[in-house]
Short mmCIF file of C-alpha atoms in Angstrom, two decimals:
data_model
loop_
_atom_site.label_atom_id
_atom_site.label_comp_id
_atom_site.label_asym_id
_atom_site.label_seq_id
_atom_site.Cartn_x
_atom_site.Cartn_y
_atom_site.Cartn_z
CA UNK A 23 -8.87 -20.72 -2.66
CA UNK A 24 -6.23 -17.95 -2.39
CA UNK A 25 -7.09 -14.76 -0.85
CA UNK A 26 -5.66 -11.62 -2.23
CA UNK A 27 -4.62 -8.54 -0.71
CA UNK A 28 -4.22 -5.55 -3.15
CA UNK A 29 -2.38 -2.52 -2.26
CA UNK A 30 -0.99 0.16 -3.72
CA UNK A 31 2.16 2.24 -3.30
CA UNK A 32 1.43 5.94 -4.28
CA UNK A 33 4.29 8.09 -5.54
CA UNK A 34 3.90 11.88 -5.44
CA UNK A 35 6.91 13.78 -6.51
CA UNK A 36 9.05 11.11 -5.50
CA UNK A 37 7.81 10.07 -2.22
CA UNK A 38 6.33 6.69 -1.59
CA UNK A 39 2.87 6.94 1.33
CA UNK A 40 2.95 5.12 3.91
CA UNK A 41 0.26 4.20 6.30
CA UNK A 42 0.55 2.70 10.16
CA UNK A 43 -2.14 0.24 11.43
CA UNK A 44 -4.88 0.60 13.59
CA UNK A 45 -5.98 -2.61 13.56
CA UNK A 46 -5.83 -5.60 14.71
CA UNK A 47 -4.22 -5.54 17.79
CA UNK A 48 -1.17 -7.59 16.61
CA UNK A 49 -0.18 -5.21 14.13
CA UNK A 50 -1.56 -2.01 15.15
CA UNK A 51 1.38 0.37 14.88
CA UNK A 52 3.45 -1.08 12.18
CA UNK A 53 3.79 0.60 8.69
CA UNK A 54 1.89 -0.62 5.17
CA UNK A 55 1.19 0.17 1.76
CA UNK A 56 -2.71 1.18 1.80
CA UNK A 57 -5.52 -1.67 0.80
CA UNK A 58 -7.21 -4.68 1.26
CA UNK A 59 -9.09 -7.41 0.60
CA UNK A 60 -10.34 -8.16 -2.45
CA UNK A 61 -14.21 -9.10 -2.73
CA UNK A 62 -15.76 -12.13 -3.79
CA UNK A 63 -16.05 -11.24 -7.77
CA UNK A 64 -14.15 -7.96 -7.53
CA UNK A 65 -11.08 -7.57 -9.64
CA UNK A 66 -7.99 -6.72 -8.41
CA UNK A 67 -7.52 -3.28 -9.81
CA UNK A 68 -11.35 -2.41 -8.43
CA UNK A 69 -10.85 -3.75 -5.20
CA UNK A 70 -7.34 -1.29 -5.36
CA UNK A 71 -9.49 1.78 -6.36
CA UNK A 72 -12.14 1.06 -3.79
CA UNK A 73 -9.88 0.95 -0.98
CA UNK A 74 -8.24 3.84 -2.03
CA UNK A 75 -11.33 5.67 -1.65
CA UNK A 76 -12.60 4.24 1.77
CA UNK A 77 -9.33 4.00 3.72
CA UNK A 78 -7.76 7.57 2.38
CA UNK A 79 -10.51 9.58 0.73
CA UNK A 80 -8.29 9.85 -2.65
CA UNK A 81 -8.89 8.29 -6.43
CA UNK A 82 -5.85 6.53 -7.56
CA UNK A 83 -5.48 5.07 -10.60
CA UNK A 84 -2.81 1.35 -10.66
CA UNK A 85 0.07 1.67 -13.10
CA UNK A 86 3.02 -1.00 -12.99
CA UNK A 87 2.32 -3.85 -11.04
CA UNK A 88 5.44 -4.68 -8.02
CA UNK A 89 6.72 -8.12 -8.41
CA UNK A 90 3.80 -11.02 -8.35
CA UNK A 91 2.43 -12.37 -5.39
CA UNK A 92 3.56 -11.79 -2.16
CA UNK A 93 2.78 -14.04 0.15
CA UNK A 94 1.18 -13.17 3.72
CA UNK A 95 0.38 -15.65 6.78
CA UNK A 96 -3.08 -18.21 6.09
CA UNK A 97 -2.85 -18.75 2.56
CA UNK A 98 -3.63 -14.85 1.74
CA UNK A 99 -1.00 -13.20 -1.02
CA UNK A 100 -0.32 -9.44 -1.09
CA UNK A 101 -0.13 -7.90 -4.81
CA UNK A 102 1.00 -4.41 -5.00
CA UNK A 103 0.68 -1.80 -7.39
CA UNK A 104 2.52 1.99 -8.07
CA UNK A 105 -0.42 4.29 -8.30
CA UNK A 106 -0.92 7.59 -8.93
CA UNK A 107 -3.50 10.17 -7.07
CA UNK A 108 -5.90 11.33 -9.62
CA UNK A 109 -8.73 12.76 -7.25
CA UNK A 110 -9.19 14.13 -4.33
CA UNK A 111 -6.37 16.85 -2.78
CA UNK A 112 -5.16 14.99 0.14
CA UNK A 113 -5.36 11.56 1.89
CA UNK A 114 -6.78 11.21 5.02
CA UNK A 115 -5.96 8.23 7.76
CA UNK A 116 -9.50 7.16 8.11
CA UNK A 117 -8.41 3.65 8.94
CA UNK A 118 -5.08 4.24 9.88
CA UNK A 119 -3.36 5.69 12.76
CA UNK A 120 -1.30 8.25 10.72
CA UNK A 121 0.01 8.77 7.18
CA UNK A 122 3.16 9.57 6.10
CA UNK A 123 5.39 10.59 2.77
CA UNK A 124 8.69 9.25 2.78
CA UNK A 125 11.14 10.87 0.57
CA UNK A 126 13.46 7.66 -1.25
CA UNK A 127 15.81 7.53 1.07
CA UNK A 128 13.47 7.67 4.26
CA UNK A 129 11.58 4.74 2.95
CA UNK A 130 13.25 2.51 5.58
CA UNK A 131 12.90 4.71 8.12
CA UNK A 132 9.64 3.44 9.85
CA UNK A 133 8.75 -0.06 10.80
CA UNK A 134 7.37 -1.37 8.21
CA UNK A 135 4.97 -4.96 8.59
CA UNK A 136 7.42 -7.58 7.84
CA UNK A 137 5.14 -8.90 4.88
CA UNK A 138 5.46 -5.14 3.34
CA UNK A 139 9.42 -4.77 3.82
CA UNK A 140 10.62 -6.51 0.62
CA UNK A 141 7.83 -4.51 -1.25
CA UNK A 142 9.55 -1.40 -0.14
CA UNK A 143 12.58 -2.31 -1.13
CA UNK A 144 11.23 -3.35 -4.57
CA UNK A 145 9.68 -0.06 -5.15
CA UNK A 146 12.40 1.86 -4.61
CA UNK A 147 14.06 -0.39 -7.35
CA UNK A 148 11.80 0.76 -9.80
CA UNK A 149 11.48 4.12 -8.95
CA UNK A 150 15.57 3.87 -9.83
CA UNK A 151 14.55 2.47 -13.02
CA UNK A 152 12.44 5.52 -14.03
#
């Protein structure tokens, strides 16, 4: 069975949040959209809100889903959603090293986990769109 990821790529006045990892080891410094896994018999979109709330202290609520399924190493799959902060003032980087806004054209500017890169590139696609 497939393992899914869910994250979500918050927009604020035109900036896209990214987060650097802590953790593990083999990652720890490189820069993702915020999230996780997704519990046995947790939706998708729940799993999304939940780790909105534990990793940055902030409600978000998923709008347009990015692309399908994005595939990571061991069978897991990344799905991504544009989400909007609907509660709580600012995130925090409980579980990550630091946070950061990038304006659209900064949003290559830090090294982002290969697995996230496309994703970026995606997003800033549809935020051309409108």
């Amino acid at each position: 069975m497939t393992q899914v990821v869910v994250g979500a790529a918050i927009i604020a006045d035109g900036r896209l949040l990214s987060a650097q990892r802590a953790e593990p080891p083999e990652l720890r410094g490189g820069w993702e959209f915020p999230g996780g896994k997704v519990d046995p018999g947790e939706k998708d979109l729940d799993a999304l809100v939940r780790e909105c709330e534990e990793e940055l202290g902030v409600t978000v609520v998923p709008g347009r889903k990015v692309g399908g399924d994005w595939p990571l190493s061991n069978g897991y799959v990344l799905r991504i959603w544009l989400s909007t902060i609907v509660c709580g003032r600012t995130p925090e980087a409980r579980e990550h090293l630091a946070l950061q806004w990038l304006e659209p054209f900064e949003f290559e500017s830090v090294p982002w986990l290969p697995a996230d890169l496309p994703i970026v590139r995606e997003v800033q696609d549809l935020l051309k769109e409108g």
